[in-house]
PDB file of C-alpha atoms in Angstrom:
ATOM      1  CA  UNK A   2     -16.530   0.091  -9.512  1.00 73.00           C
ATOM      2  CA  UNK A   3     -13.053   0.115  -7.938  1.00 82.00           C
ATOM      3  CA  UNK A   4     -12.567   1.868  -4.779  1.00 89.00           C
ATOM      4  CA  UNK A   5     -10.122   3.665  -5.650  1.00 94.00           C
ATOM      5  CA  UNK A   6      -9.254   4.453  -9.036  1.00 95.00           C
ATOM      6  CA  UNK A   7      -5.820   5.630 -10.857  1.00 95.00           C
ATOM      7  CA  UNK A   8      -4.619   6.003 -14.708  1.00 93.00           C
ATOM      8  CA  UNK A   9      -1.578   3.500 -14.524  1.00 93.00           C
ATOM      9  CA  UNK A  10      -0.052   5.376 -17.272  1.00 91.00           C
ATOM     10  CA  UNK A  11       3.282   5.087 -17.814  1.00 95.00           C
ATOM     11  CA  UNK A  12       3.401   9.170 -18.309  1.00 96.00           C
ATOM     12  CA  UNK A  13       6.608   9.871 -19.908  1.00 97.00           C
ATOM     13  CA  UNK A  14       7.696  13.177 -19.116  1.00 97.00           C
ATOM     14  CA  UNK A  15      10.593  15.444 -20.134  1.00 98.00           C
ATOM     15  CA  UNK A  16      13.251  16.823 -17.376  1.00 98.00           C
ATOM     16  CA  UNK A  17      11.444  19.737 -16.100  1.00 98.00           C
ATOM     17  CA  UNK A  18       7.973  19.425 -17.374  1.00 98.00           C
ATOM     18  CA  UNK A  19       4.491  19.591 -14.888  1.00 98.00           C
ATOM     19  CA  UNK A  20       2.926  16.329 -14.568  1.00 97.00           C
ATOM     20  CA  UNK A  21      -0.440  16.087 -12.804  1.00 96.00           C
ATOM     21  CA  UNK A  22      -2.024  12.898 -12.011  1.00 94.00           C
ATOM     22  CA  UNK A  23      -5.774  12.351 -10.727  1.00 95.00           C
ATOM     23  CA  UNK A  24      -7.081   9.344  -8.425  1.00 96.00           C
ATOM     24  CA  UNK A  25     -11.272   8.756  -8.096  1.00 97.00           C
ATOM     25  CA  UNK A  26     -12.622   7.080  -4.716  1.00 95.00           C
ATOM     26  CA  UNK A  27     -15.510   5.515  -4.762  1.00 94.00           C
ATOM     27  CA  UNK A  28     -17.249   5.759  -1.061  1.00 91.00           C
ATOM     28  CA  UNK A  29     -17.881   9.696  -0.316  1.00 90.00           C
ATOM     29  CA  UNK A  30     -17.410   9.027   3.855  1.00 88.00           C
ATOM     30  CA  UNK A  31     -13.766   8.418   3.176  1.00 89.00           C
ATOM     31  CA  UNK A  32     -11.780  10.423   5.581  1.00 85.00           C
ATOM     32  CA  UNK A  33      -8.372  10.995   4.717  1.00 89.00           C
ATOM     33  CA  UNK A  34      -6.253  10.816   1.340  1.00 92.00           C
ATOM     34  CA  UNK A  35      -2.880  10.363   0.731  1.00 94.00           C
ATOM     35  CA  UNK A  36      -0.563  10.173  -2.199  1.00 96.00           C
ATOM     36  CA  UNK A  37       2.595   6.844  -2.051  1.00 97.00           C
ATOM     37  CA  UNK A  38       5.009   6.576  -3.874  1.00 98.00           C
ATOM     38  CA  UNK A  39       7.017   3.016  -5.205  1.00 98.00           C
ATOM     39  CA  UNK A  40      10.115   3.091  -6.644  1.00 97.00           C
ATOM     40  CA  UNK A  41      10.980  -0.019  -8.574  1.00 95.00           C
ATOM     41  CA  UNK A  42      11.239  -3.259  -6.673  1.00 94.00           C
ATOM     42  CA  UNK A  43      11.058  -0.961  -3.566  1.00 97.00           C
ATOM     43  CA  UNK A  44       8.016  -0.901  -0.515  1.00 97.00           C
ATOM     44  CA  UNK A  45       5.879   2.250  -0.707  1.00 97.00           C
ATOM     45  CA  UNK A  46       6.717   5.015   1.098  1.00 96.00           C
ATOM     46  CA  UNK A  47       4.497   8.419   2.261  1.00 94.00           C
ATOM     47  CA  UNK A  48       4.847  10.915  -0.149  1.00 96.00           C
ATOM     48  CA  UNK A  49       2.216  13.361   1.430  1.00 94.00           C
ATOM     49  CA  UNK A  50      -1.075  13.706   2.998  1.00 91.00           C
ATOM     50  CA  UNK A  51      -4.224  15.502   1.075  1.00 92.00           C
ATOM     51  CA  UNK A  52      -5.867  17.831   2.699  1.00 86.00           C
ATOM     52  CA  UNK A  53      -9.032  19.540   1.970  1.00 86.00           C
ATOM     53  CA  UNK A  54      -7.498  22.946   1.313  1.00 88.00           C
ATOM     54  CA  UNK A  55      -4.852  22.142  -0.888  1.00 88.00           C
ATOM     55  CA  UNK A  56      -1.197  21.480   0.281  1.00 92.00           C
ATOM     56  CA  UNK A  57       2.199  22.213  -1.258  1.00 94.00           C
ATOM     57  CA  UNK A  58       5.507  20.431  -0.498  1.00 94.00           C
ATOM     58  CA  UNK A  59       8.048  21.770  -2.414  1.00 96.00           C
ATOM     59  CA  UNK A  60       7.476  20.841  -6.358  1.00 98.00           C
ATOM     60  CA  UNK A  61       5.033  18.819  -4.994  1.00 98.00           C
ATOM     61  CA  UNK A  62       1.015  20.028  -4.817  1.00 97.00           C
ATOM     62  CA  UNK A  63      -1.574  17.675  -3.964  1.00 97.00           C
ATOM     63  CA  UNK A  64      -5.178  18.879  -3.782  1.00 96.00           C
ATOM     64  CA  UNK A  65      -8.962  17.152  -2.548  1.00 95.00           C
ATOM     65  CA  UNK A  66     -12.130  17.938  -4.228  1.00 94.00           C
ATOM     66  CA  UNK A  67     -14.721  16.189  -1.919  1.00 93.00           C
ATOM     67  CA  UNK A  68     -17.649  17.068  -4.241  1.00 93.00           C
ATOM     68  CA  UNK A  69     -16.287  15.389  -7.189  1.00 94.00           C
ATOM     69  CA  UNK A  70     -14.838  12.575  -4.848  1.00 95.00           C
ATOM     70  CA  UNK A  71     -11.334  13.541  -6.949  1.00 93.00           C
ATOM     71  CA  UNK A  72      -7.997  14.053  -5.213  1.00 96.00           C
ATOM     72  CA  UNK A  73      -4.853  15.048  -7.552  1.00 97.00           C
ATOM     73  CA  UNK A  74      -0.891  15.183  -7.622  1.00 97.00           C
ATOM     74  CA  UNK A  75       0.727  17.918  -9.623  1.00 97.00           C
ATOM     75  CA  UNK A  76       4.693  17.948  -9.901  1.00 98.00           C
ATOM     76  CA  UNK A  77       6.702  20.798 -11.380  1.00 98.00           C
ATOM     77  CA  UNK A  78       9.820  20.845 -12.881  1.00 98.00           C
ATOM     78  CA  UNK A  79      10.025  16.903 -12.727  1.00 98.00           C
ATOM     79  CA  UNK A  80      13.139  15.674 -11.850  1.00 98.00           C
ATOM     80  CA  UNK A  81      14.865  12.110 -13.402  1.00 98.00           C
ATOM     81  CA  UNK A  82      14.982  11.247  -9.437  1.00 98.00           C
ATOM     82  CA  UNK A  83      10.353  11.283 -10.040  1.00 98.00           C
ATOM     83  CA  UNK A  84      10.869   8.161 -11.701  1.00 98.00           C
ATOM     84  CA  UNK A  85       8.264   5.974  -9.967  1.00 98.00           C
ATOM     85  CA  UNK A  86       4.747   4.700  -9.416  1.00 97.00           C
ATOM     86  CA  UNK A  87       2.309   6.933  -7.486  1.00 98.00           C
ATOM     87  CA  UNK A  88       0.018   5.803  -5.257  1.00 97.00           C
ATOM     88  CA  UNK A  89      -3.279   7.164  -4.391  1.00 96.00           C
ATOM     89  CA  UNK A  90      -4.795   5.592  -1.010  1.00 94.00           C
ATOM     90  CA  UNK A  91      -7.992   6.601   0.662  1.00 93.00           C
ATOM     91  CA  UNK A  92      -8.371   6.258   4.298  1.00 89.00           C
ATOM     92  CA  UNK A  93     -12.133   5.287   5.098  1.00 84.00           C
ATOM     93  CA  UNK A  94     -11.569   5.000   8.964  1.00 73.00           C
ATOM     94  CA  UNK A  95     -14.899   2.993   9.905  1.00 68.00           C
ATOM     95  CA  UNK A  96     -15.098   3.622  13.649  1.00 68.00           C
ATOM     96  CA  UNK A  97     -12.037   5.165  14.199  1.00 68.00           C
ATOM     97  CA  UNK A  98      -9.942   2.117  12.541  1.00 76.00           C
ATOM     98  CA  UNK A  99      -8.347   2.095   9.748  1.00 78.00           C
ATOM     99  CA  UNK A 100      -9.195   0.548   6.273  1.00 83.00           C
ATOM    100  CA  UNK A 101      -7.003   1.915   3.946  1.00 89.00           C
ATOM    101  CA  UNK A 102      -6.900   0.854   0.433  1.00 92.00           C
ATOM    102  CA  UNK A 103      -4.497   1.862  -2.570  1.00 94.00           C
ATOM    103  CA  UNK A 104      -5.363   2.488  -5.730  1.00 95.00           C
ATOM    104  CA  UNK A 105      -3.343   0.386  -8.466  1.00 95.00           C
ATOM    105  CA  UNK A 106      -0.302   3.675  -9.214  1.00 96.00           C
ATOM    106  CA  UNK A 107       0.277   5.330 -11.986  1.00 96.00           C
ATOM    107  CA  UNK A 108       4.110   4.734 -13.534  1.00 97.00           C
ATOM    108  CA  UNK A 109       5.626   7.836 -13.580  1.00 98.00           C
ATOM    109  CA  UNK A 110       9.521   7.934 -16.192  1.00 97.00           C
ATOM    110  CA  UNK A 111      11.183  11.356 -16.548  1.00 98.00           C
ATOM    111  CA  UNK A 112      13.478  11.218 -19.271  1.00 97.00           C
ATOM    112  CA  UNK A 113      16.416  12.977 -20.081  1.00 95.00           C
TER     113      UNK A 113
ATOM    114  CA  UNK B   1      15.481   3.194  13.928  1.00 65.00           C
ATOM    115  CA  UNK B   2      14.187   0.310  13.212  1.00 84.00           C
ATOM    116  CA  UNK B   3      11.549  -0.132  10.445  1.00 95.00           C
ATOM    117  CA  UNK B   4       9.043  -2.784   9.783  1.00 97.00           C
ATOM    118  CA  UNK B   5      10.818  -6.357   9.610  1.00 98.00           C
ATOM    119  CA  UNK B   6      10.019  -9.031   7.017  1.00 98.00           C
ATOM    120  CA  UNK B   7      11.161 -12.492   6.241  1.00 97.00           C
ATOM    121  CA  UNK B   8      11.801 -14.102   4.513  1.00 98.00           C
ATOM    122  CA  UNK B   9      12.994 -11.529   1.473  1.00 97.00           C
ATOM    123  CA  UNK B  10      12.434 -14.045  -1.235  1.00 97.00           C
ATOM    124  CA  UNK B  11      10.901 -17.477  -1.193  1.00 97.00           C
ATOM    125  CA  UNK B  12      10.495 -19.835  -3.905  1.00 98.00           C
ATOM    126  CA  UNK B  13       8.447 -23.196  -3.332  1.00 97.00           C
ATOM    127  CA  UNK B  14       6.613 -25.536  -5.068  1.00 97.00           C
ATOM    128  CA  UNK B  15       2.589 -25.932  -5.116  1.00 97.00           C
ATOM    129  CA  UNK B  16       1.454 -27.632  -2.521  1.00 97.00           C
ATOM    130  CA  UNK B  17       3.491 -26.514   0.124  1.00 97.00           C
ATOM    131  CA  UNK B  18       3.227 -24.479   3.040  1.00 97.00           C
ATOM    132  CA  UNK B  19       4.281 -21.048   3.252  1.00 98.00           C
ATOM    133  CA  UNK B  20       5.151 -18.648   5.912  1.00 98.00           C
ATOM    134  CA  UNK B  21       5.591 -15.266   5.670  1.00 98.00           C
ATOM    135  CA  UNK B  22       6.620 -13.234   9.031  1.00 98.00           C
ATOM    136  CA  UNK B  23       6.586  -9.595  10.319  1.00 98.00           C
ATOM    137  CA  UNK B  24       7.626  -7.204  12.988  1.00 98.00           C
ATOM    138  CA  UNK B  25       6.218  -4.167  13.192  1.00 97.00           C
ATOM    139  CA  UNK B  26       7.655  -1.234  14.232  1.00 96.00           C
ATOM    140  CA  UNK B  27       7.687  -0.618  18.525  1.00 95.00           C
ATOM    141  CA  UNK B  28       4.933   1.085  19.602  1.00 92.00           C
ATOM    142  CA  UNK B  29       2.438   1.001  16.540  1.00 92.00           C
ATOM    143  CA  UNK B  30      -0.546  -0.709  17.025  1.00 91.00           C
ATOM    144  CA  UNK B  31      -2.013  -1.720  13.601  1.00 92.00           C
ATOM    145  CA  UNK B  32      -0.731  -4.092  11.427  1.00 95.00           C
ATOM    146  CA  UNK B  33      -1.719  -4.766   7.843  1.00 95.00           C
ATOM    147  CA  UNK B  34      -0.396  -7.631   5.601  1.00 97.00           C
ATOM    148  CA  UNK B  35      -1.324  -6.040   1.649  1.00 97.00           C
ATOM    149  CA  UNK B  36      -0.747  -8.489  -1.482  1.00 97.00           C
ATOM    150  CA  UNK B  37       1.049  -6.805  -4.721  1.00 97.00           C
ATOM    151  CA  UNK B  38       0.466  -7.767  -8.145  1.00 96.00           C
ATOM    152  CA  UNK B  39       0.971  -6.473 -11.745  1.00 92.00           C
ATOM    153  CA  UNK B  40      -2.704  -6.761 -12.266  1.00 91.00           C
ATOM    154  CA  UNK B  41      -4.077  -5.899  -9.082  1.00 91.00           C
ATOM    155  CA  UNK B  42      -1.877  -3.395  -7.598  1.00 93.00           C
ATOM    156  CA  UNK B  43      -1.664  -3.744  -3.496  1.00 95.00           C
ATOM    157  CA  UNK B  44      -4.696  -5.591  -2.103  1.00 94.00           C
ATOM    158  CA  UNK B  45      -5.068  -5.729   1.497  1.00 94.00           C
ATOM    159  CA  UNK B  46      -5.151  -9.357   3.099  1.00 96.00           C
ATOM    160  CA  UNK B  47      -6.065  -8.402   6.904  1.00 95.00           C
ATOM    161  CA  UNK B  48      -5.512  -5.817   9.068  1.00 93.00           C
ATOM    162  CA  UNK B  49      -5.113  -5.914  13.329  1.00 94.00           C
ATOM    163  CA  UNK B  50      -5.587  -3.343  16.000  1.00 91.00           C
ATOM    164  CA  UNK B  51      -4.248  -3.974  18.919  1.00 92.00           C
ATOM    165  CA  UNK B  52      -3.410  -7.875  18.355  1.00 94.00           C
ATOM    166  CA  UNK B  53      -7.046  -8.050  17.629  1.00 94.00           C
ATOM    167  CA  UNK B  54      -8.335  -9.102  13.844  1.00 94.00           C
ATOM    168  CA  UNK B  55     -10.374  -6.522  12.477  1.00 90.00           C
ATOM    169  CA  UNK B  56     -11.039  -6.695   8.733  1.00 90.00           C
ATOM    170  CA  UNK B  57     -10.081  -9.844   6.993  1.00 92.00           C
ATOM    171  CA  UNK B  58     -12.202  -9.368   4.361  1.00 91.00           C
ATOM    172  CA  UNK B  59      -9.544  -9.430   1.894  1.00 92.00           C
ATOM    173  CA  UNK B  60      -8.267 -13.004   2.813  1.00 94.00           C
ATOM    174  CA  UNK B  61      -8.713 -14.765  -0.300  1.00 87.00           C
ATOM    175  CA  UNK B  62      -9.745 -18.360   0.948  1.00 84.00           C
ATOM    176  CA  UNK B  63      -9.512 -20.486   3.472  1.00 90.00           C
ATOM    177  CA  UNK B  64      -5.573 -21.660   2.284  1.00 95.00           C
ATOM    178  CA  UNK B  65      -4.904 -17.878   4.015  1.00 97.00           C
ATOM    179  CA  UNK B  66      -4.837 -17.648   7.443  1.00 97.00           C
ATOM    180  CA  UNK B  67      -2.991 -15.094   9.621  1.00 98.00           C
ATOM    181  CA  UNK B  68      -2.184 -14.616  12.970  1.00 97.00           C
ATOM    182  CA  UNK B  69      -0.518 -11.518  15.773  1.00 97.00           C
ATOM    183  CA  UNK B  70      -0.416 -13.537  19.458  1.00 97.00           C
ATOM    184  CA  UNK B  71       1.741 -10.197  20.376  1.00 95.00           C
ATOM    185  CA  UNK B  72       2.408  -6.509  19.596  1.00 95.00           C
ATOM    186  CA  UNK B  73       5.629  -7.484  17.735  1.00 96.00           C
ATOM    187  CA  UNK B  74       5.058 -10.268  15.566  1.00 97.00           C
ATOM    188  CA  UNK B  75       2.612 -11.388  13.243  1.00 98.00           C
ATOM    189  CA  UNK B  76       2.402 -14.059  10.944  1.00 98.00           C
ATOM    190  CA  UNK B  77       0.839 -14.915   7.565  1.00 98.00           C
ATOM    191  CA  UNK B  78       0.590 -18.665   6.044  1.00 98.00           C
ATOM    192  CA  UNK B  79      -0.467 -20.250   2.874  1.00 97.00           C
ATOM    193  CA  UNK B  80      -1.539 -23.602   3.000  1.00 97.00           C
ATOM    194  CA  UNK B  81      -1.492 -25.203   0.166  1.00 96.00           C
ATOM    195  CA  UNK B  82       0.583 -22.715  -1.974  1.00 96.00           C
ATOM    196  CA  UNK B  83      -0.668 -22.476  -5.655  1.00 96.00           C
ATOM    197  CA  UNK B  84       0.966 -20.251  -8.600  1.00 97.00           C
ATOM    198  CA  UNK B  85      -1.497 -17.856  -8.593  1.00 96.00           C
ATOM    199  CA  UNK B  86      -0.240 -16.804  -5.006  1.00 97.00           C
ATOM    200  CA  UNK B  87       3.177 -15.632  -6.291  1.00 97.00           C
ATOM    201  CA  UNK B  88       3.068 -11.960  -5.652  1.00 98.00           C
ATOM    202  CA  UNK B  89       4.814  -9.622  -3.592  1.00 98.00           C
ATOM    203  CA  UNK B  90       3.483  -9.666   0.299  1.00 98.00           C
ATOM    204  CA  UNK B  91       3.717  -6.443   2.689  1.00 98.00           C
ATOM    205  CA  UNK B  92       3.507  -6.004   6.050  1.00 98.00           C
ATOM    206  CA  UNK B  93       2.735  -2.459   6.996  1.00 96.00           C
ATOM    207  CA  UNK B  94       2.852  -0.693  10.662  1.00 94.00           C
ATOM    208  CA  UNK B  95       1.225   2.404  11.942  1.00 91.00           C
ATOM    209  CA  UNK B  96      -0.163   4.174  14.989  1.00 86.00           C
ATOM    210  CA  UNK B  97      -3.705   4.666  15.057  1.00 71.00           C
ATOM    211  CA  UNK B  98      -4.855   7.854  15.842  1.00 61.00           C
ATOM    212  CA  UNK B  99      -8.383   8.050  14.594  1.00 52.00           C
ATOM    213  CA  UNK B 100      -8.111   8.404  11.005  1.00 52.00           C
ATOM    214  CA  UNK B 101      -5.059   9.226  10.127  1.00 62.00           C
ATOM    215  CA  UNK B 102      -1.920   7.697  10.748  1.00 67.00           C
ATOM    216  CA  UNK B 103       1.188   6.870   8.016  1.00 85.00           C
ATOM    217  CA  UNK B 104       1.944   3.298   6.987  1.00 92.00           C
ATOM    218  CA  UNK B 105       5.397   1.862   7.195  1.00 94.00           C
ATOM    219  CA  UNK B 106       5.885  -0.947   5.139  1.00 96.00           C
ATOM    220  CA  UNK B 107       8.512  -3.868   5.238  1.00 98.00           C
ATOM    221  CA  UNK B 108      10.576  -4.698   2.120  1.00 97.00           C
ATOM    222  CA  UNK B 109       8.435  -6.879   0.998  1.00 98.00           C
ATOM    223  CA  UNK B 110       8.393 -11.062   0.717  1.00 98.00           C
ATOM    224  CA  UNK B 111       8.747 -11.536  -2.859  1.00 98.00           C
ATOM    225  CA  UNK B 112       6.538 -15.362  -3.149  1.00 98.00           C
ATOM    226  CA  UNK B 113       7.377 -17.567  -6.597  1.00 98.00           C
ATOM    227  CA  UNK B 114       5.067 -20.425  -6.461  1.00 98.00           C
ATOM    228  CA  UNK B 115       5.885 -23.308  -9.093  1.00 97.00           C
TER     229      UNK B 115
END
């Protein structure tokens, strides 16, 4: 079983529809969560933490359900400017270091 | 500000030969990852340092990998022999370690065509 596992999709998605997207980790000590996201041809960049009460960032929500080992991405009112790939990564932090790994993105194309 | 350097952007070489792929990370973090990026395998970390000091390499393929930080501010990461099946996209990644958190920055990438 994959660490970390993601839907690639693509998810094709009218101009101002709700998208959510959901990411399974496999190792339950896993500390911290956090969603990427990769525009084409482009590095990844932070697009928020995941924390265990829920967190909102604008159209942005991302939320962590420990139990079910289950973290999720939910974006309203998509914009054309969503267009990318969204990447879950799961922070296991053996020790106090770091061993973060990504799970594969899931291609997200607003369209017009 | 300066971000997380790589070069080169793109390289294109032949199998067989040796490739080097180099990084410096931002001022002032002190972990360093170098993550492979395929279609079919998505980003894969290669090796990650704390503090100039190998941690997990776990990911290093095979011995042809090797990689290398003698200082806070550069790190290096070489192929030797190159085959096809190492074209991929390589990234270096920065961050400050505080304890289990901590945001990557990554380079732009070294975008590796073996032939």
């Amino acid at each position: 079983r994959k660490e970390v596992e993601q839907d690639p999709g693509p998810f094709n998605v009218p101009e101002g529809a709700t998208v959510a997207f959901n990411c399974t980790y496999s190792n339950s000590a896993s500390q911290s969560f956090f969603w990427y996201r990769q525009d084409c041809r482009k590095e990844p960049k932070l697009l928020m933490s995941v924390y265990s009460s829920g967190n909102e960032d604008g159209r942005f929500t991302a939320q962590l359900n420990r139990a079910s080992q289950y973290i999720s991405l939910l974006i309203r009112d998509s914009k054309l400017s969503d267009s990318a790939t969204y990447l879950c990564v799961v922070n296991l932090a053996p020790g106090g270091y770091q061993k973060v790994t990504f799970g594969i993105g899931t291609k997200l194309q607003v369209i017009p | 500000d300066a971000g997380v350097i790589q070069s080169p952007r793109h390289e294109v070489t032949e199998m067989g030969q040796e490739v080097t792929l180099r990084c410096k990370p931002i001022s002032g973090h002190n972990s360093l990852f170098w993550y492979r990026q395929t279609m079919m395998r998505g980003l894969e970390l290669l090796i990650y340092f704390n503090n100039n000091v190998p941690i997990d390499d776990s990911g290093m393929p095979e011995d042809r990998f090797s990689a290398k930080m003698p200082n806070a501010s550069f790190s290096t990461l070489k192929i030797q022999p190159s085959e096809p099946r190492d074209s991929a996209v390589y990234f270096c990644a920065s961050s400050w370690n505080s304890g289990n958190t901590g945001e990557l920055f990554f380079g732009e990438g070294s975008r590796l065509t073996v032939l």
